Amino acid sequence: MILLDEPTERVCAAIKSGQLAPVRLAIMAPGGYGKTAVLDHLAGAPGVRLVDDAHLLTDAELSEVARQLDDESAGLVIAARPHPRPSALNQVLGRLTGQLVLRPFDRLRTETFLARAGRPLAVDTVLAQTGGVPGFVRLLAGGDGELVAAFRHELDQAGEDSLCYLLAVEAGADPDLLAALKLPASTVEAVRATGYLGPDGRLLPVAARALRELVPADRRIALRLRLIRRQLDRSGPVLSLVRPLIGTGVTGADVATAFEVAAGEAAGDPALAARLYEAAVRAGRPTAAVGTRWAEAVARTGDFDTALQLADQVIAADDAVDRAEGAQVAGAALAHRGQLARSAELFQWSDTAVARCFAVIGLTGSGRLAEAEKLLGKSAVDGPPTLLAGAVSSAARGVLESVTDQPTVALSTLIRSAEMLEPVSDRVLLPDSPAALGALVALHSGEAAIAEPLLERAVSSGVLVPRHRLLLAWIAMLRGDEEGATAQLRSAGEQLSPRDWLFAVGLRVGLARRSSDLAGLRRIWIQAREAVVRHPVDLFTFLPFGEFEVAAARLGERDRLAPHLRQARELLAGLGNPPLWASALHWSGLHAAVIAEQPEEAAAHAAALSEAASAGPYFATIARAAQCWLEVLGGEVDAVAVETAARDLHGVGLCWDGARLAGQAAIRTSDRKAMVTLLDCARVLQGRPGREAVEHTGGVRLSERERQVAELVVAGLTYKQIGDRLFISAKTVEHHMARMRQRLGAGSRGELLAELREIVQVAS
């Protein structure tokens, strides 16, 4: 089947009809462009001799063709590749009067050809694989067996130089490397005449596939090693040449060096870099020579266990030249595993300027303030004042300021550190990012609006993305945006470091608690218990441990958290009980005491929050809210004071906490007017309509009284307690519940509670 373009079809028609007699025409094109097909199409044209593959004819055969041209009435159409071009062929071509140019298939011709061949292949795929070369399109349409067989003869006849050139092109060799091969020009031109290369000089995918399948592996490897040695000699890039050799078992000094060099080139792809370092060791490179860089690459993939094993081998090797760097990698890996104190020790042992700054952060986070302050004084930059050195130094200073200075000062320092680090954040394995540390300071001081853009920029940088997404989820959860928090938690992924997993579990606990999903909370509590056992408490984990404390009170398992909370208090004492960090622990402790109905314990936490009130507006707000909680627990509900405190909490980003305070005050007051006002306040703070609106679920309308009953049931009150609040009998409450269950179509009490929870969303 032949499919010619319009100009070629016109010329062929004129030849066959005799309009171009005598025709003297050359068809010059690489292999696969359809020269033979055109000659077959011209078969039978009057007075025309057809000569195919003229580039393969002997001088004697070409002389015979030339003699035919002496007859001015004789026609000749000769087809040949551009190369080789023997002198006898040039003499023949010089006597011809025209040339027919064959072009690759365009999209329309490819689509037409495939339709006629009855092959439902994707046109774009065929064009991408074949470059539109007609012969290759036909072969691809014919199936795998025909495709490979068609290439076999050409590759069997190819010389060593031609195969070397093809393999170099397949490997993506740059023009300089191709020139450095110093292959004869005739070889290069002959390869180009095969049609295997596209207009850009790259190997067509169908040809590359044939090359891989038909040339024996040992021959391909030998030729690739030849290219690698040449590239190493000229200090050129080797990644594309070396990558196919991973896992082949090839060894030797040259290939081991090439694997190591290629790993450095693959720094932006840590998984590939790790595989290349491993291949370098398997090829004969000593582990101590590449262990630190290998460990860093592995750590960047999230495999901190393997990274620690590799780094430990380097640290233990007396002859390793980069032991300090190995200790720095191990320190970062341990920080991600939640071992902050041990991480700080390794950073101190490493004793580089950057490592000392990381050690300051770790020492502060584990409660060793005096050591951290002393070390920061010794952490002057011992090299050029790069962006990285400045950013890490600022991060260390900002963390110390969060303990010793005003929160706003620390936050400002950490934000500057994060901005300074952005352009170079991919140059070092970070134990934590300034953006994450700044966000923690912001969350602990009611500055979520500052933390959010800081974290979003960090996510866009591509460094520690799960860490930053989890903190964005935490902001959403505190605001009461459960859907947004769940989305960020999901986008953080499942392959998390132990520290990130701790935060993820804390988020799931917090979300279950805030949605009053007691069954869900019990399920996730199994993971929470494991997280608590595996992860020591440090300064930067107060958020998840605070959630665990409140959940433990709800589930009656406070004893399980007691040792860890004691550790947290001891840590804070070692730091001088800084308000920024201590207030978070007292705030969660207050809520745990409220749930456990322990007024004396709640009063102790409220007193501690009052002592910290002078640290800033946020701390004053939660101190006032704590006092309101004490009054609510004691049965004294000042609706105006509660509403003010609840709205203030909402204003500092603790939206759900504000709604909960208002909701709990509502169900504890005996003043019906105050109850309605506070329930409205709770709904407004949660972003839900007030009492003038009517709630709907699936088209079901609840009456005002049913809505009030639903709110109190979801809040956890018994039928008798609800009756006392609404001045109705417990039997009437039961009657309302039965009617709502029937109208909502709930099959069980659990389903009914789930439906009512969606309607009222008043946390218990």
Short mmCIF file of C-alpha atoms in Angstrom, two decimals, residues 30-477:
data_model
loop_
_atom_site.label_atom_id
_atom_site.label_comp_id
_atom_site.label_asym_id
_atom_site.label_seq_id
_atom_site.Cartn_x
_atom_site.Cartn_y
_atom_site.Cartn_z
CA PRO A 30 17.19 8.14 3.83
CA GLY A 31 16.08 4.58 4.44
CA GLY A 32 12.41 4.06 5.18
CA TYR A 33 11.17 7.08 3.22
CA GLY A 34 9.52 4.94 0.51
CA LYS A 35 11.93 5.09 -2.42
CA THR A 36 11.28 1.47 -3.39
CA ALA A 37 7.53 1.98 -3.05
CA VAL A 38 7.66 4.89 -5.49
CA LEU A 39 9.65 2.84 -7.98
CA ASP A 40 7.10 0.02 -7.67
CA HIS A 41 4.39 2.59 -8.30
CA LEU A 42 6.22 3.68 -11.50
CA ALA A 43 6.67 0.12 -12.79
CA GLY A 44 5.43 -0.12 -16.38
CA ALA A 45 6.00 3.53 -17.19
CA PRO A 46 6.89 3.67 -20.95
CA GLY A 47 10.54 4.09 -21.84
CA VAL A 48 11.71 4.44 -18.22
CA ARG A 49 14.42 2.40 -16.55
CA LEU A 50 14.04 2.12 -12.76
CA VAL A 51 17.16 1.69 -10.60
CA ASP A 52 16.86 1.09 -6.85
CA ASP A 53 19.54 1.29 -4.13
CA ALA A 54 21.98 2.93 -6.52
CA HIS A 55 24.29 3.72 -3.59
CA LEU A 56 25.00 -0.03 -3.35
CA LEU A 57 25.90 -0.56 -7.05
CA THR A 58 29.44 -1.27 -8.17
CA ASP A 59 31.33 1.14 -10.38
CA ALA A 60 30.79 -1.20 -13.34
CA GLU A 61 27.04 -1.28 -12.74
CA LEU A 62 26.92 2.51 -12.40
CA SER A 63 28.93 2.87 -15.64
CA GLU A 64 26.27 0.77 -17.40
CA VAL A 65 23.57 3.10 -16.05
CA ALA A 66 25.54 6.11 -17.27
CA ARG A 67 25.83 4.65 -20.77
CA GLN A 68 22.06 4.41 -20.98
CA LEU A 69 21.89 8.18 -20.48
CA ASP A 70 23.81 8.60 -23.75
CA ASP A 71 20.53 7.76 -25.46
CA GLU A 72 18.67 11.07 -25.24
CA SER A 73 15.32 9.32 -25.65
CA ALA A 74 15.90 6.93 -22.74
CA GLY A 75 14.19 7.64 -19.40
CA LEU A 76 15.76 6.93 -16.01
CA VAL A 77 14.50 7.13 -12.42
CA ILE A 78 17.21 6.29 -9.91
CA ALA A 79 16.70 5.89 -6.15
CA ALA A 80 19.50 6.10 -3.61
CA ARG A 81 20.33 7.07 -0.07
CA PRO A 82 22.26 10.31 0.44
CA HIS A 83 25.25 8.25 1.62
CA PRO A 84 27.42 6.50 0.72
CA ARG A 85 28.02 8.55 -2.42
CA PRO A 86 30.71 6.92 -4.64
CA SER A 87 32.16 9.08 -7.41
CA ALA A 88 30.55 6.92 -10.11
CA LEU A 89 27.14 7.60 -8.54
CA ASN A 90 27.87 11.33 -8.46
CA GLN A 91 28.63 11.23 -12.18
CA VAL A 92 25.26 9.61 -12.88
CA LEU A 93 23.37 12.02 -10.63
CA GLY A 94 25.09 14.95 -12.31
CA ARG A 95 23.52 14.02 -15.63
CA LEU A 96 19.96 13.90 -14.30
CA THR A 97 17.60 16.86 -14.68
CA GLY A 98 15.41 16.62 -11.58
CA GLN A 99 15.06 15.30 -8.05
CA LEU A 100 11.99 13.99 -6.26
CA VAL A 101 11.89 14.88 -2.55
CA LEU A 102 10.16 12.35 -0.28
CA ARG A 103 8.77 13.70 2.97
CA PRO A 104 7.73 12.05 6.25
CA PHE A 105 4.03 11.44 6.86
CA ASP A 106 2.14 14.29 8.42
CA ARG A 107 -0.74 13.69 10.83
CA LEU A 108 -3.37 13.35 8.08
CA ARG A 109 -1.36 10.87 6.00
CA THR A 110 -0.53 8.83 9.11
CA GLU A 111 -4.18 8.69 10.11
CA THR A 112 -5.19 7.70 6.56
CA PHE A 113 -2.52 4.99 6.37
CA LEU A 114 -3.53 3.45 9.70
CA ALA A 115 -7.19 3.49 8.70
CA ARG A 116 -6.43 1.71 5.41
CA ALA A 117 -4.25 -0.81 7.24
CA GLY A 118 -7.06 -1.49 9.70
CA ARG A 119 -4.81 -0.66 12.67
CA PRO A 120 -6.59 1.37 15.39
CA LEU A 121 -3.38 2.91 16.74
CA ALA A 122 -3.15 6.38 18.29
CA VAL A 123 -1.87 8.74 15.60
CA ASP A 124 0.12 10.88 18.02
CA THR A 125 1.82 7.81 19.46
CA VAL A 126 2.75 6.49 16.02
CA LEU A 127 4.16 9.85 14.96
CA ALA A 128 6.14 10.16 18.20
CA GLN A 129 7.60 6.67 17.75
CA THR A 130 8.41 6.88 14.04
CA GLY A 131 8.90 10.56 13.27
CA GLY A 132 6.45 9.96 10.41
CA VAL A 133 9.00 7.97 8.38
CA PRO A 134 6.64 6.01 6.06
CA GLY A 135 8.50 2.70 6.27
CA PHE A 136 8.58 2.82 10.05
CA VAL A 137 4.88 3.71 10.23
CA ARG A 138 4.18 0.63 8.07
CA LEU A 139 6.38 -1.56 10.28
CA LEU A 140 4.77 -0.31 13.48
CA ALA A 141 1.34 -1.01 12.04
CA GLY A 142 2.50 -4.50 11.08
CA GLY A 143 3.30 -5.58 14.64
CA ASP A 144 6.33 -6.25 16.83
CA GLY A 145 7.73 -9.21 14.91
CA GLU A 146 7.82 -7.41 11.58
CA LEU A 147 9.24 -4.29 13.17
CA VAL A 148 12.23 -5.99 14.80
CA ALA A 149 12.94 -8.22 11.80
CA ALA A 150 13.09 -5.24 9.45
CA PHE A 151 15.88 -3.64 11.49
CA ARG A 152 17.87 -6.83 11.92
CA HIS A 153 19.69 -6.84 8.57
CA GLU A 154 20.79 -3.21 8.82
CA LEU A 155 22.12 -3.58 12.37
CA ASP A 156 23.85 -6.88 11.56
CA GLN A 157 25.72 -5.12 8.77
CA ALA A 158 26.57 -2.05 10.85
CA GLY A 159 30.20 -1.65 11.74
CA GLU A 160 31.57 -1.00 15.22
CA ASP A 161 31.82 2.74 14.59
CA SER A 162 28.24 2.99 13.35
CA LEU A 163 26.89 1.11 16.36
CA CYS A 164 28.97 3.27 18.68
CA TYR A 165 27.50 6.39 17.11
CA LEU A 166 23.95 5.04 17.37
CA LEU A 167 24.43 4.08 21.03
CA ALA A 168 25.90 7.47 21.79
CA VAL A 169 22.91 9.18 20.22
CA GLU A 170 20.53 6.85 22.07
CA ALA A 171 22.25 7.79 25.34
CA GLY A 172 21.70 11.46 24.63
CA ALA A 173 25.35 12.29 23.94
CA ASP A 174 25.89 15.97 23.31
CA PRO A 175 27.54 17.20 20.09
CA ASP A 176 30.88 17.62 21.86
CA LEU A 177 30.97 13.95 22.88
CA LEU A 178 29.94 12.84 19.40
CA ALA A 179 32.76 14.94 17.99
CA ALA A 180 35.17 13.57 20.60
CA LEU A 181 34.54 10.06 19.28
CA LYS A 182 36.46 11.13 16.17
CA LEU A 183 34.48 8.83 13.92
CA PRO A 184 34.98 9.11 10.15
CA ALA A 185 32.62 11.59 8.52
CA SER A 186 31.53 8.84 6.13
CA THR A 187 30.35 6.73 9.10
CA VAL A 188 28.30 9.58 10.55
CA GLU A 189 26.72 10.36 7.19
CA ALA A 190 25.95 6.69 6.59
CA VAL A 191 24.19 6.46 9.97
CA ARG A 192 22.13 9.54 9.16
CA ALA A 193 21.18 8.00 5.83
CA THR A 194 19.55 5.03 7.59
CA GLY A 195 16.54 7.17 8.53
CA TYR A 196 17.00 6.18 12.17
CA LEU A 197 17.57 9.79 13.24
CA GLY A 198 14.98 12.52 13.35
CA PRO A 199 15.53 16.07 12.04
CA ASP A 200 16.91 17.06 15.45
CA GLY A 201 19.58 14.34 15.28
CA ARG A 202 17.97 12.19 17.96
CA LEU A 203 17.36 8.48 17.55
CA LEU A 204 13.75 7.66 16.69
CA PRO A 205 12.11 5.58 19.43
CA VAL A 206 11.41 2.65 17.09
CA ALA A 207 15.08 2.56 16.12
CA ALA A 208 16.18 2.82 19.75
CA ARG A 209 13.96 -0.11 20.60
CA ALA A 210 15.41 -2.19 17.78
CA LEU A 211 18.91 -1.27 18.92
CA ARG A 212 18.19 -2.52 22.43
CA GLU A 213 16.57 -5.75 21.28
CA LEU A 214 18.91 -6.73 18.45
CA VAL A 215 22.38 -5.73 19.58
CA PRO A 216 23.69 -8.21 22.18
CA ALA A 217 23.86 -6.84 25.72
CA ASP A 218 27.60 -7.44 26.14
CA ARG A 219 28.31 -5.56 22.90
CA ARG A 220 26.10 -2.65 23.94
CA ILE A 221 27.76 -2.50 27.37
CA ALA A 222 31.25 -2.58 25.84
CA LEU A 223 30.38 0.27 23.50
CA ARG A 224 28.76 2.24 26.33
CA LEU A 225 31.89 1.82 28.47
CA ARG A 226 33.91 3.19 25.58
CA LEU A 227 31.69 6.28 25.57
CA ILE A 228 31.91 6.61 29.37
CA ARG A 229 35.72 6.52 29.36
CA ARG A 230 35.78 9.18 26.69
CA GLN A 231 33.35 11.35 28.65
CA LEU A 232 35.28 10.93 31.91
CA ASP A 233 38.49 11.96 30.14
CA ARG A 234 36.87 15.20 29.06
CA SER A 235 35.02 15.74 32.40
CA GLY A 236 31.70 15.67 30.61
CA PRO A 237 28.30 14.57 31.98
CA VAL A 238 27.81 10.81 32.20
CA LEU A 239 24.37 10.35 33.76
CA SER A 240 22.54 9.41 30.55
CA LEU A 241 25.36 7.01 29.61
CA VAL A 242 25.58 5.35 33.02
CA ARG A 243 21.93 5.05 33.98
CA PRO A 244 21.18 1.98 31.76
CA LEU A 245 24.08 0.13 33.42
CA ILE A 246 22.44 0.13 36.87
CA GLY A 247 21.78 -3.48 37.86
CA THR A 248 23.80 -5.01 35.01
CA GLY A 249 26.54 -6.20 37.35
CA VAL A 250 29.28 -4.39 35.42
CA THR A 251 32.30 -3.56 37.61
CA GLY A 252 35.62 -1.80 37.37
CA ALA A 253 37.29 1.42 38.40
CA ASP A 254 36.05 3.45 35.44
CA VAL A 255 32.43 2.44 35.75
CA ALA A 256 32.50 2.85 39.56
CA THR A 257 33.81 6.40 39.10
CA ALA A 258 31.18 7.02 36.44
CA PHE A 259 28.39 5.87 38.77
CA GLU A 260 29.69 8.22 41.46
CA VAL A 261 29.93 11.18 39.06
CA ALA A 262 26.46 10.43 37.69
CA ALA A 263 25.03 10.35 41.23
CA GLY A 264 26.28 13.88 41.73
CA GLU A 265 24.58 14.92 38.48
CA ALA A 266 21.33 13.33 39.74
CA ALA A 267 21.22 15.37 42.94
CA GLY A 268 17.79 16.71 42.02
CA ASP A 269 16.44 13.14 41.95
CA PRO A 270 17.50 11.66 45.29
CA ALA A 271 16.04 8.21 44.58
CA LEU A 272 18.10 7.92 41.39
CA ALA A 273 21.18 9.36 43.11
CA ALA A 274 20.88 6.75 45.86
CA ARG A 275 20.70 3.94 43.31
CA LEU A 276 23.78 5.30 41.53
CA TYR A 277 25.81 5.51 44.75
CA GLU A 278 24.82 1.94 45.54
CA ALA A 279 25.88 0.91 42.02
CA ALA A 280 29.22 2.67 42.52
CA VAL A 281 29.86 0.62 45.66
CA ARG A 282 28.84 -2.61 43.92
CA ALA A 283 31.20 -1.73 41.07
CA GLY A 284 34.11 -1.45 43.49
CA ARG A 285 34.03 2.01 45.09
CA PRO A 286 34.64 1.85 48.89
CA THR A 287 31.55 2.62 50.96
CA ALA A 288 33.49 5.12 53.06
CA ALA A 289 34.25 7.13 49.92
CA VAL A 290 30.59 7.74 49.01
CA GLY A 291 28.74 6.78 52.19
CA THR A 292 27.88 10.30 53.35
CA ARG A 293 26.51 11.39 49.99
CA TRP A 294 24.70 8.07 49.62
CA ALA A 295 23.19 8.46 53.08
CA GLU A 296 22.05 12.00 52.29
CA ALA A 297 20.40 10.89 49.04
CA VAL A 298 18.64 8.04 50.83
CA ALA A 299 17.50 10.39 53.60
CA ARG A 300 16.00 12.72 51.01
CA THR A 301 13.82 9.83 49.82
CA GLY A 302 12.46 9.45 53.36
CA ASP A 303 14.31 6.21 54.19
CA PHE A 304 15.88 7.43 57.41
CA ASP A 305 16.71 3.97 58.74
CA THR A 306 18.98 3.17 55.79
CA ALA A 307 20.43 6.68 55.90
CA LEU A 308 21.38 6.21 59.54
CA GLN A 309 23.02 2.85 58.81
CA LEU A 310 25.11 4.33 56.01
CA ALA A 311 26.04 7.46 57.93
CA ASP A 312 27.00 5.36 60.95
CA GLN A 313 29.45 3.36 58.81
CA VAL A 314 31.12 6.60 57.74
CA ILE A 315 31.28 7.95 61.30
CA ALA A 316 32.84 4.70 62.50
CA ALA A 317 35.46 4.63 59.73
CA ASP A 318 38.66 6.31 60.91
CA ASP A 319 39.87 6.81 57.36
CA ALA A 320 36.67 8.46 56.09
CA VAL A 321 37.44 12.04 55.07
CA ASP A 322 33.87 13.28 55.51
CA ARG A 323 32.96 11.91 58.94
CA ALA A 324 31.74 15.32 60.10
CA GLU A 325 29.37 15.52 57.14
CA GLY A 326 28.24 11.96 57.87
CA ALA A 327 27.40 12.96 61.44
CA GLN A 328 25.42 15.90 60.09
CA VAL A 329 23.36 13.57 57.87
CA ALA A 330 22.76 11.24 60.82
CA GLY A 331 21.71 14.19 62.97
CA ALA A 332 19.17 15.31 60.40
CA ALA A 333 17.80 11.78 60.02
CA LEU A 334 17.39 11.42 63.78
CA ALA A 335 15.53 14.73 63.96
CA HIS A 336 13.04 13.43 61.41
CA ARG A 337 12.68 10.30 63.52
CA GLY A 338 11.87 12.44 66.55
CA GLN A 339 15.14 11.79 68.40
CA LEU A 340 15.93 15.47 68.93
CA ALA A 341 18.34 15.10 71.86
CA ARG A 342 20.45 12.45 70.11
CA SER A 343 20.30 14.52 66.94
CA ALA A 344 21.77 17.51 68.79
CA GLU A 345 24.66 15.36 70.06
CA LEU A 346 25.60 14.32 66.54
CA PHE A 347 25.41 17.88 65.27
CA GLN A 348 27.70 18.97 68.09
CA TRP A 349 30.17 16.22 67.23
CA SER A 350 30.08 17.24 63.57
CA ASP A 351 31.13 20.73 64.68
CA THR A 352 30.68 22.56 61.40
CA ALA A 353 29.06 26.00 61.51
CA VAL A 354 25.83 24.71 60.00
CA ALA A 355 25.79 21.65 62.27
CA ARG A 356 26.32 23.80 65.36
CA CYS A 357 23.28 25.88 64.43
CA PHE A 358 21.21 22.73 64.01
CA ALA A 359 22.50 21.58 67.39
CA VAL A 360 21.27 24.83 68.97
CA ILE A 361 17.78 24.11 67.64
CA GLY A 362 17.88 20.53 68.93
CA LEU A 363 19.23 21.51 72.35
CA THR A 364 16.56 24.17 72.76
CA GLY A 365 13.83 21.79 71.64
CA SER A 366 14.93 19.21 74.20
CA GLY A 367 15.05 21.70 77.07
CA ARG A 368 18.83 22.31 77.38
CA LEU A 369 18.81 26.08 77.26
CA ALA A 370 22.20 26.84 78.84
CA GLU A 371 23.99 24.51 76.41
CA ALA A 372 22.11 26.01 73.47
CA GLU A 373 22.99 29.59 74.41
CA LYS A 374 26.64 28.69 74.92
CA LEU A 375 26.84 26.88 71.61
CA LEU A 376 25.16 29.70 69.68
CA GLY A 377 27.95 31.99 70.83
CA LYS A 378 30.44 29.60 69.18
CA SER A 379 28.47 29.22 65.97
CA ALA A 380 30.12 31.95 63.97
CA VAL A 381 30.31 31.16 60.28
CA ASP A 382 33.61 29.36 59.60
CA GLY A 383 33.36 29.82 55.84
CA PRO A 384 31.95 32.30 53.35
CA PRO A 385 28.77 34.09 54.51
CA THR A 386 26.45 32.23 52.14
CA LEU A 387 22.66 32.36 52.11
CA LEU A 388 22.58 28.88 53.63
CA ALA A 389 24.91 29.83 56.48
CA GLY A 390 22.92 32.99 57.20
CA ALA A 391 19.56 31.23 57.06
CA VAL A 392 20.58 28.41 59.39
CA SER A 393 22.18 30.83 61.83
CA SER A 394 19.00 32.93 61.89
CA ALA A 395 16.87 29.85 62.43
CA ALA A 396 18.94 28.88 65.49
CA ARG A 397 18.71 32.40 66.87
CA GLY A 398 14.95 32.54 66.22
CA VAL A 399 14.32 29.30 68.11
CA LEU A 400 16.31 30.60 71.08
CA GLU A 401 14.39 33.88 70.95
CA SER A 402 11.12 31.95 71.17
CA VAL A 403 12.26 30.91 74.64
CA THR A 404 14.08 34.01 75.83
CA ASP A 405 12.39 36.92 74.06
CA GLN A 406 8.99 38.12 72.88
CA PRO A 407 7.18 35.77 70.44
CA THR A 408 7.00 38.52 67.81
CA VAL A 409 10.80 38.85 67.87
CA ALA A 410 11.30 35.11 67.36
CA LEU A 411 8.68 34.98 64.62
CA SER A 412 10.29 37.85 62.74
CA THR A 413 13.71 36.18 62.89
CA LEU A 414 12.38 32.84 61.67
CA ILE A 415 10.47 34.42 58.80
CA ARG A 416 13.64 36.17 57.63
CA SER A 417 15.47 32.86 57.91
CA ALA A 418 12.85 31.08 55.78
CA GLU A 419 12.97 33.78 53.11
CA MET A 420 16.77 33.67 53.04
CA LEU A 421 16.78 29.89 52.69
CA GLU A 422 14.24 29.64 49.85
CA PRO A 423 16.70 30.05 46.94
CA VAL A 424 19.10 27.41 48.32
CA SER A 425 16.77 25.11 50.26
CA ASP A 426 17.66 22.11 48.10
CA ARG A 427 21.38 22.27 48.94
CA VAL A 428 21.25 20.77 52.40
CA LEU A 429 19.41 18.00 54.20
CA LEU A 430 17.39 19.93 56.77
CA PRO A 431 16.43 18.47 60.16
CA ASP A 432 13.60 20.99 60.09
CA SER A 433 12.82 24.07 58.06
CA PRO A 434 12.75 27.67 59.26
CA ALA A 435 9.29 27.87 57.71
CA ALA A 436 8.02 24.99 59.86
CA LEU A 437 9.66 26.39 62.99
CA GLY A 438 8.25 29.83 62.22
CA ALA A 439 4.81 28.33 61.68
CA LEU A 440 4.99 26.56 65.05
CA VAL A 441 5.89 29.82 66.77
CA ALA A 442 3.03 31.52 64.92
CA LEU A 443 0.53 28.82 65.88
CA HIS A 444 1.61 29.02 69.51
CA SER A 445 1.12 32.79 69.49
CA GLY A 446 -2.15 33.12 67.58
CA GLU A 447 -0.56 34.29 64.32
CA ALA A 448 -1.99 31.66 61.95
CA ALA A 449 -2.53 34.34 59.29
CA ILE A 450 1.25 34.81 59.18
CA ALA A 451 2.01 31.09 59.27
CA GLU A 452 -0.21 30.20 56.32
CA PRO A 453 1.60 32.10 53.51
CA LEU A 454 4.93 31.13 55.05
CA LEU A 455 4.00 27.44 54.76
CA GLU A 456 2.49 27.80 51.28
CA ARG A 457 5.76 29.27 49.97
CA ALA A 458 7.64 26.42 51.60
CA VAL A 459 5.37 23.87 49.92
CA SER A 460 6.04 25.47 46.53
CA SER A 461 9.80 25.15 47.15
CA GLY A 462 9.40 21.36 47.18
CA VAL A 463 11.37 20.85 50.43
CA LEU A 464 9.82 18.97 53.39
CA VAL A 465 6.43 19.21 51.69
CA PRO A 466 4.59 16.74 54.01
CA ARG A 467 5.82 18.66 57.07
CA HIS A 468 4.51 21.96 55.73
CA ARG A 469 1.20 20.50 54.54
CA LEU A 470 0.55 18.96 57.95
CA LEU A 471 1.04 22.33 59.60
CA LEU A 472 -1.33 23.91 57.07
CA ALA A 473 -3.81 21.20 58.04
CA TRP A 474 -3.34 22.15 61.69
CA ILE A 475 -4.19 25.77 60.92
CA ALA A 476 -7.35 24.68 59.10
CA MET A 477 -8.36 22.43 62.01
#
